[in-house]
Coordinates of C-alpha atoms in Angstrom, one line a residue:
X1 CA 27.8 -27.4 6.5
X2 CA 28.6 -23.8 6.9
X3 CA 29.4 -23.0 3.5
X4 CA 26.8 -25.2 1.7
X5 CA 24.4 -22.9 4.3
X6 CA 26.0 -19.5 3.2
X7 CA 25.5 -21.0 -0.8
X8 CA 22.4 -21.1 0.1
X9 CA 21.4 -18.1 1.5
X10 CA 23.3 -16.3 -0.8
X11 CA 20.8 -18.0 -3.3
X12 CA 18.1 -17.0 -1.5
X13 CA 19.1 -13.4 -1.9
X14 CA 19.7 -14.0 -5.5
X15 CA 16.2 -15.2 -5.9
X16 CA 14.6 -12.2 -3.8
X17 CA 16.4 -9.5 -6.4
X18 CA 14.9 -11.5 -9.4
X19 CA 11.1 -11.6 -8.3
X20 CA 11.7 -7.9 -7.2
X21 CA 13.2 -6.3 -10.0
X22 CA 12.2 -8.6 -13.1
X23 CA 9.9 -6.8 -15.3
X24 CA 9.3 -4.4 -12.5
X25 CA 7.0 -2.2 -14.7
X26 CA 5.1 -4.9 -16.1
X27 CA 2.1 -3.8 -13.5
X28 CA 0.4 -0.5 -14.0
X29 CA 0.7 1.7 -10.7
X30 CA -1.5 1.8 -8.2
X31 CA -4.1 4.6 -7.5
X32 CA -1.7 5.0 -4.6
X33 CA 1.5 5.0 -6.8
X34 CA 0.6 7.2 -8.5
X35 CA -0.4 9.9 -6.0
X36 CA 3.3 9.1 -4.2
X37 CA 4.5 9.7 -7.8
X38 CA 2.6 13.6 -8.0
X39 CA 4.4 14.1 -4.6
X40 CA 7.7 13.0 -5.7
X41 CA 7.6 14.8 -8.9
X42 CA 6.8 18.1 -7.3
X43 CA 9.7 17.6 -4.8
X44 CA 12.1 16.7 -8.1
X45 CA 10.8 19.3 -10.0
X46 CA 10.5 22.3 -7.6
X47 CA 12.5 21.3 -4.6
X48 CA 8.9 21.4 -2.8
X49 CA 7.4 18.9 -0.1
X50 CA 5.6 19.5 3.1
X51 CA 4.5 16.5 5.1
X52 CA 0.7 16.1 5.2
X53 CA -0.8 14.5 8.6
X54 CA -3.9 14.3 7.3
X55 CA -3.8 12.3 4.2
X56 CA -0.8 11.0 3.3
X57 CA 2.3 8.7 5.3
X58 CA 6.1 9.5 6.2
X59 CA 8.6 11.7 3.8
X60 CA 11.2 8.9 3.5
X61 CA 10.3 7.3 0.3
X62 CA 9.7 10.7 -1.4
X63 CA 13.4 11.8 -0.5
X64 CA 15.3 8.3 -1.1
X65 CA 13.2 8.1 -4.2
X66 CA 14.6 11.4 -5.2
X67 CA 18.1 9.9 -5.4
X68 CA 17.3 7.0 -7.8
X69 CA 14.9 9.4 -9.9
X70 CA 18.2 11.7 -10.2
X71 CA 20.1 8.9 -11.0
X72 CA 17.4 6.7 -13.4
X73 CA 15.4 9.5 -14.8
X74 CA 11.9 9.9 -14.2
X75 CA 11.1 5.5 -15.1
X76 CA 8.9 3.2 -13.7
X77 CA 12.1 1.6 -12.2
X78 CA 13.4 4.7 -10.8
X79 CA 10.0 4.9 -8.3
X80 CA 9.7 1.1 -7.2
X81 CA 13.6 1.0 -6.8
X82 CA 13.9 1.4 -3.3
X83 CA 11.1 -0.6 -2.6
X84 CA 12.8 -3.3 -4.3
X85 CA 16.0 -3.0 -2.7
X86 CA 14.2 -2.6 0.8
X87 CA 12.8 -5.8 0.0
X88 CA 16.1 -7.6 -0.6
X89 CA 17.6 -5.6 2.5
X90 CA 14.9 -7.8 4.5
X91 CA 16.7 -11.0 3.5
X92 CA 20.0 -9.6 3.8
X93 CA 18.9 -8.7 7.5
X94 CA 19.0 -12.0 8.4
X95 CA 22.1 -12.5 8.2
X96 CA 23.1 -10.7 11.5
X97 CA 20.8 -13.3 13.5
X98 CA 22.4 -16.1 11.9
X99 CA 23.5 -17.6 15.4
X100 CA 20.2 -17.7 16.5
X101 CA 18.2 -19.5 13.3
X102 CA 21.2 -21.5 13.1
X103 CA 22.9 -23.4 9.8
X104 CA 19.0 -24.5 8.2
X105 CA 17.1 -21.7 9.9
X106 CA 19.0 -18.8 8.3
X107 CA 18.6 -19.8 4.8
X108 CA 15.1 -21.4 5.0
X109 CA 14.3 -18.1 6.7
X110 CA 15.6 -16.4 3.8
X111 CA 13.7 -17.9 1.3
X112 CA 10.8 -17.9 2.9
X113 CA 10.9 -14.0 2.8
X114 CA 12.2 -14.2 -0.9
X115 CA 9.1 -16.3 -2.3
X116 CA 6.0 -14.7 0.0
X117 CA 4.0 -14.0 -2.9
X118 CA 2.7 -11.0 0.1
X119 CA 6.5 -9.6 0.3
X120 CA 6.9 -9.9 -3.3
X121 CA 3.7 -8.1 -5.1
X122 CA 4.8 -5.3 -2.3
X123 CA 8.3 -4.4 -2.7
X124 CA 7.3 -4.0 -6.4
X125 CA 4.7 -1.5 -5.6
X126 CA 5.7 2.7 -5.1
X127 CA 4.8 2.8 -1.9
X128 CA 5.8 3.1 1.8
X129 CA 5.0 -1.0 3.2
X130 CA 8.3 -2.3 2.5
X131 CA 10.5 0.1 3.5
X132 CA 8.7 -0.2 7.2
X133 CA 9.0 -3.5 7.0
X134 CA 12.8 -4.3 6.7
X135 CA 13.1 -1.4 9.3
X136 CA 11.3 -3.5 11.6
X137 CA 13.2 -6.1 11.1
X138 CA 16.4 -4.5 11.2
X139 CA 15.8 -2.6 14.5
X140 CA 15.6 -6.3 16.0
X141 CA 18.8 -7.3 13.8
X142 CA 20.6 -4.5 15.4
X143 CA 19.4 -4.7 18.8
X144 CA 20.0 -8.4 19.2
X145 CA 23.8 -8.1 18.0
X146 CA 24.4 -5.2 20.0
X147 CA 23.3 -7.2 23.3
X148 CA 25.8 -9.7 21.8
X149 CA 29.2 -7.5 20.9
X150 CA 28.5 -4.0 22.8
X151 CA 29.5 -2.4 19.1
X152 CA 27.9 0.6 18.3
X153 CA 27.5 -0.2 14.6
X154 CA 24.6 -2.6 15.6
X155 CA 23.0 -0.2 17.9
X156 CA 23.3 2.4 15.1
X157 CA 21.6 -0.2 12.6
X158 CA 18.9 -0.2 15.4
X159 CA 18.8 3.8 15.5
X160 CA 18.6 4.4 11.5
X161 CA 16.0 1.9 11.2
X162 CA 14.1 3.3 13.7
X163 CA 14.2 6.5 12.5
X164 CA 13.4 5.5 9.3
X165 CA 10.1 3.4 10.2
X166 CA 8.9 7.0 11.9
X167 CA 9.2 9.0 9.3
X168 CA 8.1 6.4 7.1
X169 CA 4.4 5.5 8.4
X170 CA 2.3 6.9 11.4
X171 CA 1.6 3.6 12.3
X172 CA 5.1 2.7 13.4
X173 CA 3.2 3.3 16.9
X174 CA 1.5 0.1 16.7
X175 CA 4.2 -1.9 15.6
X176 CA 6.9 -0.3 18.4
X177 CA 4.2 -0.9 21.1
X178 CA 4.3 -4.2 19.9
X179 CA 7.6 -5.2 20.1
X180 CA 8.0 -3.8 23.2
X181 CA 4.6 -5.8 24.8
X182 CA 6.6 -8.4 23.1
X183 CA 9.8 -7.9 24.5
X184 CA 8.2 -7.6 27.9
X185 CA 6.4 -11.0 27.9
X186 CA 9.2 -12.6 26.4
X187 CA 11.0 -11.6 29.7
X188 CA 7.8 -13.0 32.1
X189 CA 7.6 -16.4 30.2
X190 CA 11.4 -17.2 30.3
X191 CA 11.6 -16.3 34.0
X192 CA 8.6 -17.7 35.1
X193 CA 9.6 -21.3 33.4
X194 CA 12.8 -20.9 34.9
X195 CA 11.3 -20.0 38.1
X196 CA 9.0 -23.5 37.6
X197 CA 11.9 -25.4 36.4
X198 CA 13.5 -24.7 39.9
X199 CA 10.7 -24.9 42.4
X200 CA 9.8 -21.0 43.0
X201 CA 6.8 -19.0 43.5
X202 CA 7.8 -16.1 44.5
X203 CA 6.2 -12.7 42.8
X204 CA 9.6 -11.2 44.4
X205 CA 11.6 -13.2 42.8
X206 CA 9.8 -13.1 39.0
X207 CA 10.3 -9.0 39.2
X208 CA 14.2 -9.5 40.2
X209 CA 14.7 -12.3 37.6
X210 CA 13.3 -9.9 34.7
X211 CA 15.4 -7.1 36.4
X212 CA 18.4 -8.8 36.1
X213 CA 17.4 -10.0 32.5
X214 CA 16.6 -6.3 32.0
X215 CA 20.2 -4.8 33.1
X216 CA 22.0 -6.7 30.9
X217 CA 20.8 -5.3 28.0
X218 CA 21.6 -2.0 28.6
X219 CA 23.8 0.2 26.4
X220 CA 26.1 3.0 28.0
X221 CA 25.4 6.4 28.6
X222 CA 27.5 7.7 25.2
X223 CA 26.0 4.9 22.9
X224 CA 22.3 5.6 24.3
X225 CA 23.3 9.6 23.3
X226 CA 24.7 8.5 19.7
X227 CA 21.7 6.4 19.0
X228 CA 19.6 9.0 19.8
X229 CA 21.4 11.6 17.8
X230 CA 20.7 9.1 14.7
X231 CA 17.0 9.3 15.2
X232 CA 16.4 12.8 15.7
X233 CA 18.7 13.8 12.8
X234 CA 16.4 11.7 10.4
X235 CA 13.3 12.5 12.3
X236 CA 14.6 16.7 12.0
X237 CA 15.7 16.6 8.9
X238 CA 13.3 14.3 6.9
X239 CA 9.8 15.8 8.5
X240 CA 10.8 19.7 8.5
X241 CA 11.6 18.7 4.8
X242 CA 15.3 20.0 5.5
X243 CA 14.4 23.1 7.4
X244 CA 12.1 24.4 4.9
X245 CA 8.7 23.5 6.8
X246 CA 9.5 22.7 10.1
X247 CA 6.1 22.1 11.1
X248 CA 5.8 18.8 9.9
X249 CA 7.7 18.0 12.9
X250 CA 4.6 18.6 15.0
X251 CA 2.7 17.4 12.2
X252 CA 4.2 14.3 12.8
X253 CA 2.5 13.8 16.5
X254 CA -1.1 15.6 15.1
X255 CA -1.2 12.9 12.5
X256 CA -1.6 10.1 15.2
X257 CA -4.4 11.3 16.7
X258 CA -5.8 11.2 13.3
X259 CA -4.9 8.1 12.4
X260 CA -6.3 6.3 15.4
X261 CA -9.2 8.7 15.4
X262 CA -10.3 8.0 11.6
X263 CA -9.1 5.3 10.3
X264 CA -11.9 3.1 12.3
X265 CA -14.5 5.6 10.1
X266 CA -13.5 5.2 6.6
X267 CA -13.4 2.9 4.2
X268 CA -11.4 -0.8 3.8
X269 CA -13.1 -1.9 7.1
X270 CA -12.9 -5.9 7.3
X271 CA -13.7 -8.0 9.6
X272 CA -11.3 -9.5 12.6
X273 CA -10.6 -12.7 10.3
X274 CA -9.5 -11.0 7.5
X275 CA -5.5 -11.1 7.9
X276 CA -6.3 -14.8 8.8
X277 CA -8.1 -15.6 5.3
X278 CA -5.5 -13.7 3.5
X279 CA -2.9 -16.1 4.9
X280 CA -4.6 -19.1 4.4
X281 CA -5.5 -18.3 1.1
X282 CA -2.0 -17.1 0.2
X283 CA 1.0 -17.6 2.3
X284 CA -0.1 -21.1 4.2
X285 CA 3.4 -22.5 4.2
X286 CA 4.3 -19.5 6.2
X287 CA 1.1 -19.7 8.3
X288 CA 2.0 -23.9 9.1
X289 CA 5.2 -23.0 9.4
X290 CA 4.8 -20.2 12.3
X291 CA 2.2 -22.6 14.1
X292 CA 4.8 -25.3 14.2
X293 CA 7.1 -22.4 15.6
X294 CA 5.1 -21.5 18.2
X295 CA 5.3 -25.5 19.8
X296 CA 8.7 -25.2 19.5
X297 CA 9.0 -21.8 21.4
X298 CA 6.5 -22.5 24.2
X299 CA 8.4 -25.6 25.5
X300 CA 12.0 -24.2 25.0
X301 CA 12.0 -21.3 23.2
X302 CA 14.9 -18.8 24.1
X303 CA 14.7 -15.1 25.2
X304 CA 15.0 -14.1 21.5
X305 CA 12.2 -16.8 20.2
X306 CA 10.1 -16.0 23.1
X307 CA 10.1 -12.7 22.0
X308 CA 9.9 -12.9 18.4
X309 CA 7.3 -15.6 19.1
X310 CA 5.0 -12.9 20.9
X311 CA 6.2 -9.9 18.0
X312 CA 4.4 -11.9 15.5
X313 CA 1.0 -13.2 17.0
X314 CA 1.2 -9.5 18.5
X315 CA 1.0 -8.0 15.5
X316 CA -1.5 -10.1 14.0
X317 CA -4.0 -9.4 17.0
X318 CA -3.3 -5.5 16.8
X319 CA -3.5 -5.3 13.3
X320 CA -6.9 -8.1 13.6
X321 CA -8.5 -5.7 16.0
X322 CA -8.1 -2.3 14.3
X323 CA -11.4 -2.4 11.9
X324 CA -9.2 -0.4 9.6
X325 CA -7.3 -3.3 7.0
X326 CA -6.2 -3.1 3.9
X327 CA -3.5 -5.9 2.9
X328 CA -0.2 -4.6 2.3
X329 CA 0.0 -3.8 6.2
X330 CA 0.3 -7.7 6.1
X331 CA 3.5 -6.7 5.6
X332 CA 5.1 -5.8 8.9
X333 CA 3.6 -9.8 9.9
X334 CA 4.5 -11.8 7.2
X335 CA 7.9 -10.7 8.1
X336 CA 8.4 -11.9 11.5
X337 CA 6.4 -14.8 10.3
X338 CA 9.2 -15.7 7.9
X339 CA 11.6 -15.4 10.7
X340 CA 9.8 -18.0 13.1
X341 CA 9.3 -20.2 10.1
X342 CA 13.4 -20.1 10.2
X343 CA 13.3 -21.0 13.6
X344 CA 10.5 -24.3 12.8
X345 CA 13.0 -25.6 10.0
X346 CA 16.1 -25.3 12.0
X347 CA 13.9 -27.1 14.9
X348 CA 13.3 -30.1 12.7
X349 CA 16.8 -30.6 11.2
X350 CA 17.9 -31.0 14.7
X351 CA 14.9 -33.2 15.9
X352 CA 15.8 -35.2 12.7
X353 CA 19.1 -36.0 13.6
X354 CA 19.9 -39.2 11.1
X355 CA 20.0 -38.5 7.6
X356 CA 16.8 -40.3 6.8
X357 CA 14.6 -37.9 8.7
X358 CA 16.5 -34.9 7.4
X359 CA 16.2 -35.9 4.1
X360 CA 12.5 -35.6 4.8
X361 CA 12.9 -32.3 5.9
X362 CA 15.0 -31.2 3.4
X363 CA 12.2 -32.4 1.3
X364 CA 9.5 -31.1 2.9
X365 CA 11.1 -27.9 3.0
X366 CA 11.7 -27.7 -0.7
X367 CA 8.2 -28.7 -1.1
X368 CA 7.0 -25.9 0.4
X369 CA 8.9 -23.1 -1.2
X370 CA 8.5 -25.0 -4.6
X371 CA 4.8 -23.7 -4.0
X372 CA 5.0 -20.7 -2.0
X373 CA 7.4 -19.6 -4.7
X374 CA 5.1 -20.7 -7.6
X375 CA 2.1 -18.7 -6.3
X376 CA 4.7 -15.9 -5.9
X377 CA 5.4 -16.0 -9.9
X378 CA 1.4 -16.3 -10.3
X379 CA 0.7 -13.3 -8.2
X380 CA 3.1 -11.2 -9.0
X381 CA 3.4 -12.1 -13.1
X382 CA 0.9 -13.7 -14.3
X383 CA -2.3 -12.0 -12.5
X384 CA -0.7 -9.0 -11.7
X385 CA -3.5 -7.0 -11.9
X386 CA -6.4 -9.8 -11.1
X387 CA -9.0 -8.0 -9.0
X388 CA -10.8 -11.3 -8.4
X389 CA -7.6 -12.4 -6.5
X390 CA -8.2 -16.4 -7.9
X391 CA -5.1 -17.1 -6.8
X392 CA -4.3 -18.8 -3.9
X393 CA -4.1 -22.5 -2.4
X394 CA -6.8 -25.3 -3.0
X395 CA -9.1 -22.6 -4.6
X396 CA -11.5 -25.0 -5.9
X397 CA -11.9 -26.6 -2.3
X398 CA -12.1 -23.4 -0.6
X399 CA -14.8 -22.3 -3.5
X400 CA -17.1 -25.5 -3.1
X401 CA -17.0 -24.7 1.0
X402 CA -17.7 -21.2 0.3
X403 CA -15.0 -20.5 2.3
X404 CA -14.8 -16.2 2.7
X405 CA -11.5 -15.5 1.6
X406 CA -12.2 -17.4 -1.7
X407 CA -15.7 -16.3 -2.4
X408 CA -15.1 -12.0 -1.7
X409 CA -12.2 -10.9 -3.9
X410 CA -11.5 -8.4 -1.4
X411 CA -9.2 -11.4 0.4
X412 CA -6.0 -10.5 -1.5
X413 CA -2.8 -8.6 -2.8
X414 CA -4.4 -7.2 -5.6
X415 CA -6.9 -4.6 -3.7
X416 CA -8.1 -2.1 -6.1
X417 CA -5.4 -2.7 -9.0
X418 CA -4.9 -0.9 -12.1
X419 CA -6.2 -2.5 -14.9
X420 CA -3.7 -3.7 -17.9
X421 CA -5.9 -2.2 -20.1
X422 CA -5.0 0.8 -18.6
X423 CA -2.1 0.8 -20.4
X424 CA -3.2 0.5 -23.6
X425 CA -5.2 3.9 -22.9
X426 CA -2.2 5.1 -22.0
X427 CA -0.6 4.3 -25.6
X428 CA -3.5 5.8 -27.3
X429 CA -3.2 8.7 -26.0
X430 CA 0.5 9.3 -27.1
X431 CA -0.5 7.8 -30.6
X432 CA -3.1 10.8 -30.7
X433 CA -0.9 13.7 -29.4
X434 CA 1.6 12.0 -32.0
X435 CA -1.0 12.9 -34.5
X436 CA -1.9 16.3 -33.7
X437 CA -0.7 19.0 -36.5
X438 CA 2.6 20.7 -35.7
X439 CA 0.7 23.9 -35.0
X440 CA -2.0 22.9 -32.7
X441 CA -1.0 22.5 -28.9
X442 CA -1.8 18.9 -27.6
X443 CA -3.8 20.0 -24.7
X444 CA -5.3 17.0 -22.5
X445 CA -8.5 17.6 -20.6
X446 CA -9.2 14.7 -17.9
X447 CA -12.9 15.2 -17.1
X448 CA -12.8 11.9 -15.8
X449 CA -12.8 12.2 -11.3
X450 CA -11.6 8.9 -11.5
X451 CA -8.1 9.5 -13.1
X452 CA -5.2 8.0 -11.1
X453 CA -1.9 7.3 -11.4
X454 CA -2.7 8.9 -15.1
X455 CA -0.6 12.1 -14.2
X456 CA 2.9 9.8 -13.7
X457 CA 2.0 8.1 -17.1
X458 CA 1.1 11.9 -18.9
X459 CA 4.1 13.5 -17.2
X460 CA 6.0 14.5 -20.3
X461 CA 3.4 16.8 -21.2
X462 CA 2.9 20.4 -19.7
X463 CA -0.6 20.7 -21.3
X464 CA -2.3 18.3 -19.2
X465 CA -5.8 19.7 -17.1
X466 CA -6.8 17.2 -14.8
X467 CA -10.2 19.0 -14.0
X468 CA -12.2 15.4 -12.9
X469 CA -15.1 17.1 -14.3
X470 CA -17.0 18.5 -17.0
X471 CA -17.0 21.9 -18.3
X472 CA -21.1 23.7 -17.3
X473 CA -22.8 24.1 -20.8
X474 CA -23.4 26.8 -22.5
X475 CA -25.7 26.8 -25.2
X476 CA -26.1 23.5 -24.7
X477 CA -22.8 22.6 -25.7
X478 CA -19.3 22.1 -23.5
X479 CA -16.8 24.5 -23.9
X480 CA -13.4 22.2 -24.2
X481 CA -10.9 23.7 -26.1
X482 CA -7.9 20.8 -25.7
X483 CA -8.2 18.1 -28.4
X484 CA -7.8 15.3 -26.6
X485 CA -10.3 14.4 -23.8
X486 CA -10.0 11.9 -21.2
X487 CA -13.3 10.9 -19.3
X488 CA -15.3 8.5 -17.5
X489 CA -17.7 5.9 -18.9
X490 CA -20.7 8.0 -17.5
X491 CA -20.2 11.3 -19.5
X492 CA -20.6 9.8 -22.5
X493 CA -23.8 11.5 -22.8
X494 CA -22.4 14.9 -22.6
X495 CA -20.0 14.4 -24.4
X496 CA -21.2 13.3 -27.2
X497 CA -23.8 16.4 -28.0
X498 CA -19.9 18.5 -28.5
X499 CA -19.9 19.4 -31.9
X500 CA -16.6 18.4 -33.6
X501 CA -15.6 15.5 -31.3
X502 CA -15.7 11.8 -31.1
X503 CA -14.6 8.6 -29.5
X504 CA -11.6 7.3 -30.5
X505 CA -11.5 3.9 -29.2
X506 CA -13.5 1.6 -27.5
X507 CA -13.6 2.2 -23.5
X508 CA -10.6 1.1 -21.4
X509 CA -10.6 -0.5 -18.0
X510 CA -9.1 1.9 -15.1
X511 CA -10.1 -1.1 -12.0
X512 CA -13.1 -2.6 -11.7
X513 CA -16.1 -0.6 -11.9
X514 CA -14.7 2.1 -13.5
X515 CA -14.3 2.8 -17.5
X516 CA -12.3 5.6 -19.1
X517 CA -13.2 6.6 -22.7
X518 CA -10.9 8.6 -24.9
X519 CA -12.2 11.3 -27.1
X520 CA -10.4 13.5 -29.8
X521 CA -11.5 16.9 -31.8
X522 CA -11.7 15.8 -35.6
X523 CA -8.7 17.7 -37.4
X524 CA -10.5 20.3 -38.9
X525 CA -11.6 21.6 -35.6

């Protein structure tokens, strides 16, 4: 049983490398991408970064992005590399906690992380979710098998992830207060059933049982120094951008205030149900699967499911209340709830018992991830880039109740999304500078103020003025002197009273509601 377990796990992490690297630049990047891409670039390119609290999250990707970019070249596969990996990491992760999901837990949790069509569309995307994510989890990894062995390599696994999740996103507050609310009711439930089990009532008594629970976990004095040597090296290093602004080390603390002070003001505000819908909609094998886990926890859950138990619905609730939602921060939840989903599995196979029953399982199992993992190709391949977000389970029932999450598109992965057709502006573009005479200079003027991530796609050229408006007329005409002219939908007006100039194609799609039209001066201009 151990081996055929191992096989599959090992398959599982086979799987998770396929949906996260295959075709990896099929999807145009992201409005956010692509600003994480100007940031990167200027740190490749001039050795410059300096941590912005106000706008932007943690240095961590820009710096271990730098490595594959050095090591790539300046691709598509280079940016969404780590990403990626991070995202495989999160399976591999499991693997230290093997003893407590057990011989069918381990690799059902595995797969469950490898197909969430949630887990997927993100570790394909440039941006920070993912790499938070596994850090989460590994900071439980580490801490769980350093209560077990005392070795310091598991306590340092907990100090490096950590320290990455800090410098990674701003909201690593949350989650930490999280886990440790988690941690802390974990430790009140299991002594207070034990305290039922054997007749007492004492208050006393509950404090010295969680006391005693409490001790036991402790790491010694050197280890406690080590670990926190780990941290503050990544924290010192990564935020003062190697010495060279060491203010982003205070930054760092001014950019929680902000976050907690704005975020409730601005945009992508959605109501309490909105994680809930998104679930439903699109990862309900992992949503059955965690309420199953949760009946199996609350009558004889463990210390460790008791607290990964609370770690999940806690983060759901925090992340529910905070008006402030967009839905790749689903991604520190569907985590956990992959883990629990381990537990529920594992639970079944040994309620099972005869082969009959577990045959059923082993079924219903497969069942599952047969569609979790065909919504995951659907997503993630085939509607990419579907800003109706269509997909999901029994749409048409969902539809015909005018159930939320199936009549607003907002309820999705794809939030925002790059067009496809983006890319074929994109193309045009190149064809045109292609075309250009040898002696005039290619200049590109973007007029358009709706122009992201077209600065990672126009990178090769040093020509490029992304102004995001037009030129003030004079003489009632624009003064543009670059050939090639990027703008939005909505200036077509204006542009089209410039003397010399003219559409060259049909408009392109950037997202919805926004239309980019390409112009070029006529060759005898």
């Amino acid at each position: 049983m151990r081996s055929i377990s191992t096989a599959i796990f090992l398959l599982a992490v086979l799987l998770s490398a396929w949906f996260r690297v295959s075709e990896i630049g099929i999807k145009p990047f992201h409005h956010d991408e692509g600003v994480n891409s100007f940031f990167l670039l200027n740190l490749a390119r001039s050795g410059d970064y300096q941590y912005n609290p106000e706008n932007y999250h943690g240095p961590s990707l820009y710096y271990l992005t730098l490595l594959s970019l050095r090591a790539l070249g300046e691709t598509d596969l280079a940016l969404r590399f780590w990403p990626a990996a991070f995202g495989v990491l999160t399976v591999l992760l499991l693997w230290p906690l093997r003893r407590q999901l057990g011989r069918v837990g381990t690799p059902a949790a595995a797969f469950f992380v490898a197909v969430s069509p949630g887990l997927v569309y993100y570790s394909r995307d440039f941006i920070h979710e993912t790499i938070f994510g596994a850090c989460s989890l590994g900071i439980v990894a580490g801490v769980v098998r350093y209560t077990e062995s005392k070795k310091f390599l598991w306590l340092g696994l907990a100090a490096a992830s950590f320290g990455l999740m800090v410098t990674t996103k701003e909201t690593v507050v949350v989650n930490v207060a999280v886990m440790l609310a988690a941690l802390g009711c974990a430790l009140l439930w299991e002594a207070a059933r034990d305290m039922l089990a054997q007749g007492e009532g004492s208050p006393a008594a509950l404090v010295r049982r969680i006391r005693a629970a409490g001790i036991g976990t402790r790491p010694s004095l050197d280890h406690t120094l080590a670990a926190l040597i780990v941290i503050l090296s990544i924290y010192v290093f990564l935020y003062s951008s190697f010495f060279k602004h060491p203010q982003g080390m205070i930054d760092f603390l001014r950019s929680i205030l902000h976050w907690t002070s704005e975020r409730s003001s601005r945009d992508h505000v959605h109501p309490f149900t909105y994680y809930l819908g998104i679930l439903f909609k699109l990862e309900l094998p992992l949503l059955a699967g965690a309420l199953l886990a949760g009946v199996f926890v609350a009558l004889r859950g463990t210390r460790f499911w008791l607290f990964t138990a609370a770690w999940t619905l806690g983060t759901f609730l925090a992340y529910s209340l905070i008006p402030y939602k967009t839905p790749w921060l689903l991604v520190g939840l569907l985590i956990p709830m992959a883990v629990v989903c381990g537990h529920a599995a594992e639970q079944l196979w040994q309620t099972a018992a005869r082969t009959g029953p577990r045959l059923l399982v082993a079924l219903l199992l497969a069942t599952a991830l047969a569609f979790a993992g065909r919504l995951a190709w659907q997503v993630n391949f085939a509607k990419h880039d579907d800003n109706t977000n269509a997909s999901g389970y029994f749409p048409e029932t969902g539809l015909k109740l005018k159930l939320t999450p199936y009549t607003d598109s907002q309820y999705g992965y794809v939030y925002a999304q790059t067009d496809r057709d983006f890319l074929f502006l994109v193309e045009a573009i190149r064809k045109q500078a292609e075309r250009m005479p040898a002696d005039k200079h290619t200049g590109i003027y973007v007029a358009s103020p709706d122009y992201w991530p077209l600065p990672w796609y126009l990178r090769e050229y040093d020509q490029v003025a992304f102004v995001g408006q037009l030129p003030p007329a004079h003489d009632g005409t624009l003064a543009i002197s670059q050939p090639i002219i990027v703008a939005r939908a909505d200036q077509r007006e204006q542009l089209d009273r410039i003397p010399g100039i003219h559409a060259a194609t049909q408009p392109f799609t950037l997202r919805p509601g926004v239309e980019l039209l390409l112009y070029v001066r006529e060759a005898s201009e």
